[in-house]
Amino acid sequence: MTKQRQIIFDLMKQQCGKHPHVMELYSLAKKKDPNINLSTLYRTLTEFKKADIVEELHLEEEHHHYEIKQAEQHQHFVCEKCGAITEFDLPAEQKIEKELAKVHGFKIKTIKMIASGLCKKCR
Amino acid sequence: MTKQRQIIFDLMKQQCGKHPHVMELYSLAKKKDPNINLSTLYRTLTEFKKADIVEELHLEEEHHHYEIKQAEQHQHFVCEKCGAITEFDLPAEQKIEKELAKVHGFKIKTIKMIASGLCKKCR
DNA sequence: ATGTATGCAAACCTTTTGCATATTC
DNA sequence: GAATATGCAAAAGGTTTGCATACAT
């Protein structure tokens, strides 16, 4: 565990519930270590993904977002107007998986859902 | 409507139910017009997206996939083992949207779900 | 004839990689 | 001391863009 990895790990914990992308993390990391390198950040995120510490989200075109891995799986809602990202649990997930197993024969391991529309404030 | 656009449009129709990525489309297009350019393909796909003729899918890391826009919204299942992509309807979608409206106040406009696991053949 | 689309090459942007040096255990 | 991680700079890969030419209406 190097200084750089510690910084990135701490950052991810601090950002829990948020969904920063690489450049946001890079800016934050540079405040703690101005010499930290972007490739170190990328390499560390890759390691953390492998170690199941961090999850990569594909919420937007431009770049990936990252979040620290939480106990329970959850989904993401993106507000079209203000861009706010909200986490939510997929209602009746068990039922959905069972239904799809029945109808299509899938053995579902993960579900990634991105809902978009208007959030509570913007609707 | 140019020759190139016609070729790409016809291709997309032919590929209905499949989910080709750009290079697959490019290869197919070059069979009909060996001089067609990759940037024309990209530009045309962008136009078709704007015109709601084509939908862009983010099923994999490496590249986007494209499909011709169908009447009813559907979701995608990707088999971890064989890579097969299957379309499916999200069970009880209305209920889910209603539930999320109630709990979180969302006004949901689109849902993009990517389920992965094992398909019927591979499970 | 006017406006729009094309081909080509170059640029862009995010992410990855090779390599020498520095750091961790 | 051996193995691994870092910084730097360069490359990679998919996608976009500027511009002169060609095409559609």
GROMACS .gro file of C-alpha atoms (C1' of nucleotides) in nm:
model
  296
    1MET     CA    1   0.000   0.000   0.000
    2THR     CA    2   0.168   0.314  -0.125
    3LYS     CA    3   0.096   0.674  -0.035
    4GLN     CA    4  -0.076   0.725  -0.369
    5ARG     CA    5  -0.307   0.428  -0.329
    6GLN     CA    6  -0.394   0.536   0.021
    7ILE     CA    7  -0.490   0.879  -0.106
    8ILE     CA    8  -0.708   0.734  -0.378
    9PHE     CA    9  -0.870   0.485  -0.144
   10ASP     CA   10  -0.948   0.758   0.111
   11LEU     CA   11  -1.090   0.974  -0.164
   12MET     CA   12  -1.320   0.700  -0.282
   13LYS     CA   13  -1.447   0.652   0.070
   14GLN     CA   14  -1.504   1.025   0.111
   15GLN     CA   15  -1.694   1.031  -0.216
   16CYS     CA   16  -1.926   0.751  -0.113
   17GLY     CA   17  -2.271   0.825  -0.252
   18LYS     CA   18  -2.119   1.047  -0.519
   19HIS     CA   19  -2.002   0.925  -0.857
   20PRO     CA   20  -1.689   1.113  -0.953
   21HIS     CA   21  -1.523   1.066  -1.288
   22VAL     CA   22  -1.152   1.037  -1.339
   23MET     CA   23  -1.073   1.405  -1.375
   24GLU     CA   24  -1.265   1.491  -1.059
   25LEU     CA   25  -1.071   1.228  -0.871
   26TYR     CA   26  -0.748   1.351  -1.025
   27SER     CA   27  -0.812   1.709  -0.909
   28LEU     CA   28  -0.896   1.590  -0.559
   29ALA     CA   29  -0.594   1.363  -0.546
   30LYS     CA   30  -0.361   1.640  -0.658
   31LYS     CA   31  -0.469   1.849  -0.363
   32LYS     CA   32  -0.324   1.585  -0.137
   33ASP     CA   33  -0.024   1.502  -0.354
   34PRO     CA   34   0.044   1.754  -0.629
   35ASN     CA   35   0.285   1.513  -0.796
   36ILE     CA   36   0.044   1.227  -0.832
   37ASN     CA   37   0.023   1.110  -1.190
   38LEU     CA   38  -0.286   1.048  -1.396
   39SER     CA   39  -0.159   0.707  -1.501
   40THR     CA   40  -0.118   0.611  -1.137
   41LEU     CA   41  -0.480   0.702  -1.084
   42TYR     CA   42  -0.590   0.491  -1.378
   43ARG     CA   43  -0.373   0.200  -1.272
   44THR     CA   44  -0.500   0.221  -0.916
   45LEU     CA   45  -0.862   0.231  -1.024
   46THR     CA   46  -0.798  -0.075  -1.239
   47GLU     CA   47  -0.647  -0.254  -0.939
   48PHE     CA   48  -0.935  -0.149  -0.716
   49LYS     CA   49  -1.183  -0.274  -0.973
   50LYS     CA   50  -1.011  -0.611  -0.980
   51ALA     CA   51  -1.011  -0.621  -0.602
   52ASP     CA   52  -1.383  -0.537  -0.600
   53ILE     CA   53  -1.321  -0.222  -0.401
   54VAL     CA   54  -1.440   0.011  -0.671
   55GLU     CA   55  -1.706  -0.008  -0.937
   56GLU     CA   56  -1.695   0.160  -1.272
   57LEU     CA   57  -2.017   0.315  -1.398
   58HIS     CA   58  -2.106   0.406  -1.753
   59LEU     CA   59  -2.349   0.684  -1.692
   60GLU     CA   60  -2.241   0.922  -1.963
   61GLU     CA   61  -2.076   0.927  -2.299
   62GLU     CA   62  -1.771   1.130  -2.216
   63HIS     CA   63  -1.614   0.940  -1.933
   64HIS     CA   64  -1.659   0.668  -1.678
   65HIS     CA   65  -1.769   0.734  -1.326
   66TYR     CA   66  -1.644   0.551  -1.021
   67GLU     CA   67  -1.789   0.463  -0.685
   68ILE     CA   68  -1.671   0.263  -0.390
   69LYS     CA   69  -1.830  -0.078  -0.388
   70GLN     CA   70  -2.123  -0.096  -0.151
   71ALA     CA   71  -2.271  -0.395   0.022
   72GLU     CA   72  -2.592  -0.409  -0.175
   73GLN     CA   73  -2.623  -0.370  -0.547
   74HIS     CA   74  -2.807  -0.061  -0.657
   75GLN     CA   75  -2.903   0.121  -0.973
   76HIS     CA   76  -2.865   0.479  -1.095
   77PHE     CA   77  -3.104   0.748  -1.203
   78VAL     CA   78  -2.970   1.045  -1.400
   79CYS     CA   79  -3.174   1.363  -1.417
   80GLU     CA   80  -3.187   1.496  -1.771
   81LYS     CA   81  -3.222   1.852  -1.652
   82CYS     CA   82  -2.984   1.902  -1.360
   83GLY     CA   83  -2.759   1.601  -1.408
   84ALA     CA   84  -2.806   1.478  -1.053
   85ILE     CA   85  -2.731   1.112  -1.003
   86THR     CA   86  -2.944   0.922  -0.754
   87GLU     CA   87  -2.897   0.566  -0.639
   88PHE     CA   88  -3.197   0.341  -0.602
   89ASP     CA   89  -3.283  -0.021  -0.546
   90LEU     CA   90  -3.455  -0.196  -0.829
   91PRO     CA   91  -3.800  -0.287  -0.698
   92ALA     CA   92  -3.886  -0.656  -0.707
   93GLU     CA   93  -3.550  -0.756  -0.843
   94GLN     CA   94  -3.590  -1.120  -0.742
   95LYS     CA   95  -3.919  -1.138  -0.922
   96ILE     CA   96  -3.772  -0.987  -1.237
   97GLU     CA   97  -3.487  -1.235  -1.242
   98LYS     CA   98  -3.723  -1.524  -1.183
   99GLU     CA   99  -3.952  -1.405  -1.459
  100LEU     CA  100  -3.665  -1.368  -1.707
  101ALA     CA  101  -3.534  -1.711  -1.611
  102LYS     CA  102  -3.875  -1.854  -1.685
  103VAL     CA  103  -3.937  -1.671  -2.010
  104HIS     CA  104  -3.587  -1.661  -2.160
  105GLY     CA  105  -3.386  -1.912  -1.964
  106PHE     CA  106  -3.135  -1.653  -1.839
  107LYS     CA  107  -2.924  -1.708  -1.531
  108ILE     CA  108  -2.880  -1.344  -1.436
  109LYS     CA  109  -2.572  -1.245  -1.238
  110THR     CA  110  -2.576  -0.869  -1.259
  111ILE     CA  111  -2.821  -0.604  -1.361
  112LYS     CA  112  -2.709  -0.257  -1.456
  113MET     CA  113  -2.990  -0.019  -1.502
  114ILE     CA  114  -2.969   0.347  -1.586
  115ALA     CA  115  -3.297   0.529  -1.562
  116SER     CA  116  -3.324   0.882  -1.683
  117GLY     CA  117  -3.587   1.151  -1.676
  118LEU     CA  118  -3.661   1.421  -1.422
  119CYS     CA  119  -3.567   1.409  -1.058
  120LYS     CA  120  -3.788   1.512  -0.770
  121LYS     CA  121  -3.667   1.872  -0.781
  122CYS     CA  122  -3.687   1.917  -1.157
  123ARG     CA  123  -4.012   1.745  -1.245
  124MET     CA  124  -3.056   1.090  -4.935
  125THR     CA  125  -2.721   0.984  -5.076
  126LYS     CA  126  -2.605   0.644  -5.193
  127GLN     CA  127  -2.399   0.601  -4.876
  128ARG     CA  128  -2.686   0.681  -4.643
  129GLN     CA  129  -2.910   0.446  -4.832
  130ILE     CA  130  -2.656   0.167  -4.792
  131ILE     CA  131  -2.623   0.230  -4.420
  132PHE     CA  132  -2.996   0.253  -4.371
  133ASP     CA  133  -3.054  -0.072  -4.559
  134LEU     CA  134  -2.783  -0.238  -4.354
  135MET     CA  135  -2.940  -0.131  -4.028
  136LYS     CA  136  -3.271  -0.272  -4.141
  137GLN     CA  137  -3.109  -0.600  -4.244
  138GLN     CA  138  -2.938  -0.622  -3.907
  139CYS     CA  139  -3.261  -0.576  -3.715
  140GLY     CA  140  -3.246  -0.793  -3.405
  141LYS     CA  141  -2.866  -0.792  -3.418
  142HIS     CA  142  -2.649  -0.529  -3.255
  143PRO     CA  143  -2.353  -0.460  -3.481
  144HIS     CA  144  -2.075  -0.228  -3.377
  145VAL     CA  145  -1.918   0.028  -3.606
  146MET     CA  146  -1.651  -0.195  -3.755
  147GLU     CA  147  -1.902  -0.465  -3.838
  148LEU     CA  148  -2.116  -0.207  -4.011
  149TYR     CA  149  -1.813  -0.068  -4.187
  150SER     CA  150  -1.716  -0.408  -4.327
  151LEU     CA  151  -2.068  -0.472  -4.444
  152ALA     CA  152  -2.096  -0.129  -4.598
  153LYS     CA  153  -1.768  -0.166  -4.784
  154LYS     CA  154  -1.902  -0.476  -4.955
  155LYS     CA  155  -2.165  -0.257  -5.116
  156ASP     CA  156  -1.943   0.045  -5.169
  157PRO     CA  157  -1.571  -0.023  -5.131
  158ASN     CA  158  -1.499   0.350  -5.122
  159ILE     CA  159  -1.727   0.435  -4.835
  160ASN     CA  160  -1.544   0.615  -4.561
  161LEU     CA  161  -1.545   0.543  -4.190
  162SER     CA  162  -1.619   0.905  -4.109
  163THR     CA  163  -1.922   0.896  -4.335
  164LEU     CA  164  -2.044   0.597  -4.138
  165TYR     CA  165  -1.994   0.779  -3.809
  166ARG     CA  166  -2.158   1.093  -3.939
  167THR     CA  167  -2.451   0.899  -4.076
  168LEU     CA  168  -2.501   0.711  -3.752
  169THR     CA  169  -2.498   1.042  -3.567
  170GLU     CA  170  -2.762   1.177  -3.804
  171PHE     CA  171  -2.971   0.863  -3.768
  172LYS     CA  172  -2.951   0.889  -3.391
  173LYS     CA  173  -3.075   1.247  -3.406
  174ALA     CA  174  -3.354   1.141  -3.638
  175ASP     CA  175  -3.448   0.860  -3.398
  176ILE     CA  176  -3.387   0.600  -3.666
  177VAL     CA  177  -3.102   0.433  -3.486
  178GLU     CA  178  -3.020   0.370  -3.124
  179GLU     CA  179  -2.674   0.349  -2.976
  180LEU     CA  180  -2.614   0.081  -2.715
  181HIS     CA  181  -2.336   0.068  -2.460
  182LEU     CA  182  -2.312  -0.303  -2.413
  183GLU     CA  183  -1.935  -0.336  -2.397
  184GLU     CA  184  -1.629  -0.139  -2.308
  185GLU     CA  185  -1.459  -0.138  -2.642
  186HIS     CA  186  -1.715   0.008  -2.873
  187HIS     CA  187  -2.074   0.108  -2.911
  188HIS     CA  188  -2.332  -0.110  -3.072
  189TYR     CA  189  -2.613   0.011  -3.292
  190GLU     CA  190  -2.961  -0.108  -3.370
  191ILE     CA  191  -3.246   0.022  -3.574
  192LYS     CA  192  -3.505   0.184  -3.353
  193GLN     CA  193  -3.795  -0.047  -3.285
  194ALA     CA  194  -4.150   0.038  -3.195
  195GLU     CA  195  -4.135  -0.085  -2.838
  196GLN     CA  196  -3.855  -0.019  -2.596
  197HIS     CA  197  -3.661  -0.326  -2.492
  198GLN     CA  198  -3.362  -0.422  -2.284
  199HIS     CA  199  -3.051  -0.632  -2.347
  200PHE     CA  200  -2.904  -0.941  -2.192
  201VAL     CA  201  -2.539  -1.024  -2.259
  202CYS     CA  202  -2.416  -1.379  -2.200
  203GLU     CA  203  -2.086  -1.377  -2.014
  204LYS     CA  204  -1.978  -1.699  -2.175
  205CYS     CA  205  -2.075  -1.689  -2.542
  206GLY     CA  206  -2.133  -1.316  -2.580
  207ALA     CA  207  -2.479  -1.361  -2.726
  208ILE     CA  208  -2.701  -1.057  -2.698
  209THR     CA  209  -3.069  -1.116  -2.640
  210GLU     CA  210  -3.342  -0.856  -2.633
  211PHE     CA  211  -3.610  -0.875  -2.369
  212ASP     CA  212  -3.896  -0.672  -2.228
  213LEU     CA  213  -3.857  -0.554  -1.874
  214PRO     CA  214  -4.131  -0.729  -1.677
  215ALA     CA  215  -4.373  -0.500  -1.496
  216GLU     CA  216  -4.209  -0.186  -1.623
  217GLN     CA  217  -4.509   0.031  -1.544
  218LYS     CA  218  -4.509  -0.092  -1.188
  219ILE     CA  219  -4.140  -0.020  -1.148
  220GLU     CA  220  -4.177   0.332  -1.277
  221LYS     CA  221  -4.474   0.394  -1.053
  222GLU     CA  222  -4.290   0.258  -0.753
  223LEU     CA  223  -3.985   0.474  -0.820
  224ALA     CA  224  -4.206   0.778  -0.867
  225LYS     CA  225  -4.362   0.709  -0.531
  226VAL     CA  226  -4.040   0.637  -0.341
  227HIS     CA  227  -3.798   0.881  -0.505
  228GLY     CA  228  -4.014   1.126  -0.695
  229PHE     CA  229  -3.860   1.039  -1.033
  230LYS     CA  230  -4.039   1.110  -1.360
  231ILE     CA  231  -3.878   0.832  -1.562
  232LYS     CA  232  -3.851   0.877  -1.937
  233THR     CA  233  -3.617   0.599  -2.038
  234ILE     CA  234  -3.477   0.288  -1.881
  235LYS     CA  235  -3.164   0.124  -2.010
  236MET     CA  236  -3.095  -0.208  -1.851
  237ILE     CA  237  -2.813  -0.443  -1.929
  238ALA     CA  238  -2.844  -0.779  -1.763
  239SER     CA  239  -2.558  -1.023  -1.779
  240GLY     CA  240  -2.504  -1.380  -1.676
  241LEU     CA  241  -2.558  -1.703  -1.863
  242CYS     CA  242  -2.793  -1.751  -2.153
  243LYS     CA  243  -3.023  -2.045  -2.202
  244LYS     CA  244  -2.761  -2.243  -2.394
  245CYS     CA  245  -2.470  -2.172  -2.162
  246ARG     CA  246  -2.626  -2.205  -1.819
  247DA     C1'  247  -2.697   2.706  -5.846
  248DT     C1'  248  -2.713   2.627  -5.364
  249DG     C1'  249  -2.665   2.366  -4.995
  250DT     C1'  250  -2.543   1.952  -4.804
  251DA     C1'  251  -2.263   1.510  -4.784
  252DT     C1'  252  -1.834   1.285  -4.883
  253DG     C1'  253  -1.339   1.137  -4.860
  254DC     C1'  254  -0.916   1.218  -4.673
  255DA     C1'  255  -0.599   1.332  -4.330
  256DA     C1'  256  -0.522   1.527  -3.916
  257DA     C1'  257  -0.680   1.615  -3.453
  258DC     C1'  258  -0.903   1.484  -3.018
  259DC     C1'  259  -0.970   1.269  -2.580
  260DT     C1'  260  -0.966   0.918  -2.275
  261DT     C1'  261  -0.716   0.536  -2.145
  262DT     C1'  262  -0.308   0.227  -2.170
  263DT     C1'  263   0.175   0.103  -2.194
  264DG     C1'  264   0.711   0.082  -2.189
  265DC     C1'  265   1.071   0.199  -1.935
  266DA     C1'  266   1.387   0.378  -1.594
  267DT     C1'  267   1.361   0.515  -1.118
  268DA     C1'  268   1.177   0.499  -0.663
  269DT     C1'  269   0.937   0.266  -0.302
  270DT     C1'  270   0.753  -0.104  -0.027
  271DC     C1'  271   0.792  -0.530   0.238
  272DG     C1'  272   1.728  -0.740  -0.212
  273DA     C1'  273   1.334  -0.870  -0.483
  274DA     C1'  274   0.918  -0.741  -0.630
  275DT     C1'  275   0.603  -0.404  -0.717
  276DA     C1'  276   0.440   0.085  -0.795
  277DT     C1'  277   0.541   0.537  -0.974
  278DG     C1'  278   0.622   0.928  -1.303
  279DC     C1'  279   0.694   1.055  -1.749
  280DA     C1'  280   0.631   1.052  -2.220
  281DA     C1'  281   0.470   0.825  -2.595
  282DA     C1'  282   0.118   0.522  -2.807
  283DA     C1'  283  -0.326   0.332  -2.872
  284DG     C1'  284  -0.806   0.318  -2.998
  285DG     C1'  285  -1.231   0.490  -3.098
  286DT     C1'  286  -1.446   0.899  -3.259
  287DT     C1'  287  -1.468   1.376  -3.445
  288DT     C1'  288  -1.346   1.762  -3.738
  289DG     C1'  289  -1.159   2.096  -4.117
  290DC     C1'  290  -1.141   2.143  -4.568
  291DA     C1'  291  -1.166   2.095  -5.061
  292DT     C1'  292  -1.436   1.827  -5.382
  293DA     C1'  293  -1.848   1.589  -5.534
  294DC     C1'  294  -2.326   1.514  -5.525
  295DA     C1'  295  -2.835   1.586  -5.453
  296DT     C1'  296  -3.230   1.863  -5.524
   0.00000   0.00000   0.00000
